[in-house]
Short mmCIF file of C-alpha atoms in Angstrom, two decimals:
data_model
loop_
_atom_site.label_atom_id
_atom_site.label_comp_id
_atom_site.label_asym_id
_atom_site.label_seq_id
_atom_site.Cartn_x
_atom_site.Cartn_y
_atom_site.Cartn_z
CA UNK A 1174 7.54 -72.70 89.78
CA UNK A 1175 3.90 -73.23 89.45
CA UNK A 1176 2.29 -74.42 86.07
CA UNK A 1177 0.48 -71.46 84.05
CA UNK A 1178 -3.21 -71.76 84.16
CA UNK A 1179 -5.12 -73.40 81.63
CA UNK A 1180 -9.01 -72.89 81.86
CA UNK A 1181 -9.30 -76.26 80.47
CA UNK A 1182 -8.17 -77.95 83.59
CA UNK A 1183 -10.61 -75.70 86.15
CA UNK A 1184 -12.81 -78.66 86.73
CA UNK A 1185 -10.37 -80.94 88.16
CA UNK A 1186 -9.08 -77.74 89.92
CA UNK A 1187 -11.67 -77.04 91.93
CA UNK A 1188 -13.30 -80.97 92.38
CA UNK A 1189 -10.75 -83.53 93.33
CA UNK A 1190 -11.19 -87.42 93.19
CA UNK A 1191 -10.61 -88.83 95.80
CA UNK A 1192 -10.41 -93.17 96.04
CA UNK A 1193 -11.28 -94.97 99.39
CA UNK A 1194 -9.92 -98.69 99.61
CA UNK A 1195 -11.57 -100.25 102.76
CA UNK A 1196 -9.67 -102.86 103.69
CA UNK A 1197 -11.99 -105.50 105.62
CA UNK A 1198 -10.59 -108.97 106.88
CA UNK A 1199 -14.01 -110.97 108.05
CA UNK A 1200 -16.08 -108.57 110.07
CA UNK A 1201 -13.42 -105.96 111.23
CA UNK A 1202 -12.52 -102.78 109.00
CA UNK A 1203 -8.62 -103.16 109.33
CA UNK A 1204 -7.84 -100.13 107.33
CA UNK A 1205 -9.30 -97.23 105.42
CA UNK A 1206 -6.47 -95.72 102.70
CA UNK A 1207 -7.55 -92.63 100.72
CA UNK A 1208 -5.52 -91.81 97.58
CA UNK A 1209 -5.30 -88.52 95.76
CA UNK A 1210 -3.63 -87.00 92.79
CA UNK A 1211 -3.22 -88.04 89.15
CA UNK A 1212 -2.71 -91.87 89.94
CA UNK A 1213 -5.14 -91.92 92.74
CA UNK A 1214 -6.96 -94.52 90.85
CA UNK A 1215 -4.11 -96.84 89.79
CA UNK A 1216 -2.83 -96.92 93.21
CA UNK A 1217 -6.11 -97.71 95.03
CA UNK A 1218 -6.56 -100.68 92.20
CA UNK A 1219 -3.05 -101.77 93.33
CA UNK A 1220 -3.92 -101.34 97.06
CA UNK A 1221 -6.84 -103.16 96.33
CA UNK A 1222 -5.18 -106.16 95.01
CA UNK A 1223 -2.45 -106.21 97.27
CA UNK A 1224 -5.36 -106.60 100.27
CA UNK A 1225 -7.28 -109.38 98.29
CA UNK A 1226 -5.20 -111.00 95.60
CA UNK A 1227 -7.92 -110.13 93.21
CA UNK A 1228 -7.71 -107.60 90.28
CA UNK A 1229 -10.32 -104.30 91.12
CA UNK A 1230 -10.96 -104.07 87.31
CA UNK A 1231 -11.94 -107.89 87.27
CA UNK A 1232 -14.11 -107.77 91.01
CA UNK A 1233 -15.91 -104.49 89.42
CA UNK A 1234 -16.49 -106.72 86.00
CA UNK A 1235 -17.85 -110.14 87.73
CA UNK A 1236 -20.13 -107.86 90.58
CA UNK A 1237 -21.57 -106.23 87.42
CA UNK A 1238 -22.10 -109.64 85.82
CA UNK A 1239 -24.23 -110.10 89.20
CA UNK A 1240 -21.41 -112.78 90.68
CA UNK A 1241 -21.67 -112.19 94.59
CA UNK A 1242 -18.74 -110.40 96.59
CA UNK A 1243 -18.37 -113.63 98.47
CA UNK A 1244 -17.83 -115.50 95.85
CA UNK A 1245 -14.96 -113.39 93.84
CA UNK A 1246 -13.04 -112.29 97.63
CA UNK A 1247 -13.85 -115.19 99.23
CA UNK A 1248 -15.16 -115.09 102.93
CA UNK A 1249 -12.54 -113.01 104.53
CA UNK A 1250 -12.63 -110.40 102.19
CA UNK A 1251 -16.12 -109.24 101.92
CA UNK A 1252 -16.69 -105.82 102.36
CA UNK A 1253 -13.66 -104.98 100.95
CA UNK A 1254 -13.95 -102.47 97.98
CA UNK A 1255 -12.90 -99.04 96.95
CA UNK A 1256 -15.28 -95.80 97.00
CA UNK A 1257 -14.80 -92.60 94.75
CA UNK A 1258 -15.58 -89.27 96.10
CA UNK A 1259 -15.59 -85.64 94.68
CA UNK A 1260 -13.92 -83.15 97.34
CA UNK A 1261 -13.41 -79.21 96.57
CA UNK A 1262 -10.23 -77.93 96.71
CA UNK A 1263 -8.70 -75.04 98.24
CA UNK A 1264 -10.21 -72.73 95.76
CA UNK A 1265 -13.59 -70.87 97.26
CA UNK A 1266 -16.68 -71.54 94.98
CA UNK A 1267 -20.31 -70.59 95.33
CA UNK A 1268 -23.55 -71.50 93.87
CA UNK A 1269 -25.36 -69.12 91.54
CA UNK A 1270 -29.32 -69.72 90.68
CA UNK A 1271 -30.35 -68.69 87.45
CA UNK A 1272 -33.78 -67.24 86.82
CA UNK A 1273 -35.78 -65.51 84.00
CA UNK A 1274 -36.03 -62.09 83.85
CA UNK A 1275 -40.07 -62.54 83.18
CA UNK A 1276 -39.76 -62.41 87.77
CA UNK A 1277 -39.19 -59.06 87.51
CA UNK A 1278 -41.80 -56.37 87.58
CA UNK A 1279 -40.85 -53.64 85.30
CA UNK A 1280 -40.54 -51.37 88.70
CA UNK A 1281 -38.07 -53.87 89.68
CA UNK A 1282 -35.81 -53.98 86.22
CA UNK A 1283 -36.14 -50.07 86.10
CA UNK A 1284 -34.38 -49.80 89.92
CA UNK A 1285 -31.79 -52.16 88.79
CA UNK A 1286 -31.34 -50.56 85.18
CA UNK A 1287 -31.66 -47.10 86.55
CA UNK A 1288 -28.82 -47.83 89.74
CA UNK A 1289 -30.72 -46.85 92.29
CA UNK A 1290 -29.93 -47.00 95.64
CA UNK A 1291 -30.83 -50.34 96.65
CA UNK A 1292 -29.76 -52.30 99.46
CA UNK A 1293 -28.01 -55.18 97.97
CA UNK A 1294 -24.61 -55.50 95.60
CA UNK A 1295 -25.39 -56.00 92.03
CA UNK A 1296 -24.44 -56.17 88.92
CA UNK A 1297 -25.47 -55.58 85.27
CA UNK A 1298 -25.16 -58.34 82.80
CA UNK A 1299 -24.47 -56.19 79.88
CA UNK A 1300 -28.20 -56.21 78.29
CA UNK A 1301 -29.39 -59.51 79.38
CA UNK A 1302 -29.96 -59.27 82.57
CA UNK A 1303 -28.39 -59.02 86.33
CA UNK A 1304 -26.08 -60.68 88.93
CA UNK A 1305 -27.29 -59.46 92.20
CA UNK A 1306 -25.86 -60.78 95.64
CA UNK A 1307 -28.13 -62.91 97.91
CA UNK A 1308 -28.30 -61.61 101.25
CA UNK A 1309 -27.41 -64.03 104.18
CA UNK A 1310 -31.04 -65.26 105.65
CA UNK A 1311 -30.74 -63.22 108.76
CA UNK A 1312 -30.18 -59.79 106.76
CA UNK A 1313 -32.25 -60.54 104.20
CA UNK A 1314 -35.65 -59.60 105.77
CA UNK A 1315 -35.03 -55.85 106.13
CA UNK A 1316 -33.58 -55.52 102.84
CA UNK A 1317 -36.61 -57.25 101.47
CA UNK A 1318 -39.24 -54.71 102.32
CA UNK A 1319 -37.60 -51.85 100.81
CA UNK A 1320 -37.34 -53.78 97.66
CA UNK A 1321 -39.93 -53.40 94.44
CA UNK A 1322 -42.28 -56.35 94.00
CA UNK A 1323 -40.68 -59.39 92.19
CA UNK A 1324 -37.12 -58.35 92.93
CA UNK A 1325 -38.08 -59.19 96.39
CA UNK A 1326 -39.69 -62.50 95.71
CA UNK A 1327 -36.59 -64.16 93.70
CA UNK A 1328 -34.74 -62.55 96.38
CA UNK A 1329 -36.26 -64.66 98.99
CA UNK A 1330 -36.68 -67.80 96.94
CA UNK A 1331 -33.04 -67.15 96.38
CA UNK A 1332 -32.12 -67.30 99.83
CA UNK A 1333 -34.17 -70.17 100.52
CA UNK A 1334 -32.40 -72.21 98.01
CA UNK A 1335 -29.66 -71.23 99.98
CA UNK A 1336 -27.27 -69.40 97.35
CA UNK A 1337 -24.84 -66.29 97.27
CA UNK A 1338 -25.86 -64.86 94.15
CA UNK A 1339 -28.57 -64.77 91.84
CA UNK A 1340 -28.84 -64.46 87.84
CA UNK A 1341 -31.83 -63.30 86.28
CA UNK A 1342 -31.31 -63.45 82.83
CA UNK A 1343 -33.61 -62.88 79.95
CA UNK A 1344 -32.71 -66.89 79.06
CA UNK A 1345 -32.80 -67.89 82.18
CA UNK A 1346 -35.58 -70.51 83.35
CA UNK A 1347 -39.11 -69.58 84.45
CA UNK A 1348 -39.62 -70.90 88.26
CA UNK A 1349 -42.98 -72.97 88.96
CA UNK A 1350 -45.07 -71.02 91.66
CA UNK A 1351 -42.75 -67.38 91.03
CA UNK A 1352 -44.84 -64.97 89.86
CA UNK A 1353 -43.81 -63.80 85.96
CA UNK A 1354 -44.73 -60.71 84.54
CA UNK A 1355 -45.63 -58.92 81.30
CA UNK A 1356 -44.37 -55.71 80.13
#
């Protein structure tokens, strides 16, 4: 039976940690270990001293002090150490830009207000602004010209930032070199 979801815990959800001992004896990488999960970290400090003899807390505490790897692991050891990186999970994610609402021309916010029939998926965000799906770069050209004038332009900066969907929200930020308009 799988745990109810909490909305608290949707950050370690979707990025794991993920703790790399590299093992090196002299000049030859004798073993890379990654370790995941809720004691990732305890078990790659234990791994860690197994390999060297020396406590990770202590080695990360002396190289911070400036003391020289050689000198806490000793010659055969060097190079030893353990890495932390951030994977995704299984769980599909995608990257939103957020921009001010001041890129639209009033032509623009009217089509999107007014639902017409526009090429692209969007959304309303209630009265403060829109979600609107960012074309993939091959598509995007022919939507663009049917498009009213600053819809189009966040459009394209959108895809060349290379994200799925774009927010342009009446807080959102004003872009350097994006055109902003008054109505």
């Amino acid at each position: 039976m799988s745990e109810p979801f909490d909305p608290k815990n949707i950050e370690r959800m979707i990025h794991m940690k993920i703790f790399i001992v590299v093992k090196q004896f002299q000049e030859v990488i004798e073993q890379v270990t990654p370790f995941v999960g809720s004691n990732a970290k305890r078990n790659a400090m234990n791994d860690f001293k197994e390999w060297t003899g020396v406590d990770y807390e202590e080695y990360e505490k002396r190289r911070q002090q400036g003391e020289d790897a050689h000198d806490i692991l000793g010659e055969d050891f060097v190079g030893s150490n353990i890495y932390v990186e951030t994977a995704f999970s299984g769980l599909e994610t995608s990257q939103m830009l957020c921009v001010s609402t001041s890129h639209l021309s009033q032509q623009a916010a009217a089509a999107l207000e007014k639902d017409m029939k526009l090429p692209l998926i969007y959304f309303r965000k209630h009265q403060y602004g829109y979600f609107v799906f960012v074309p993939e770069s091959n598509e995007i050209q022919e939507q663009l010209e049917t498009l009213p004038d600053g819809l189009r332009e966040v459009l394209q900066f959108a895809s060349d930032a290379g994200v799925e969907w774009l927010m342009v929200d009446q807080d959102g930020p004003v872009v350097p070199g994006l055109k902003c308009y008054e109505w």
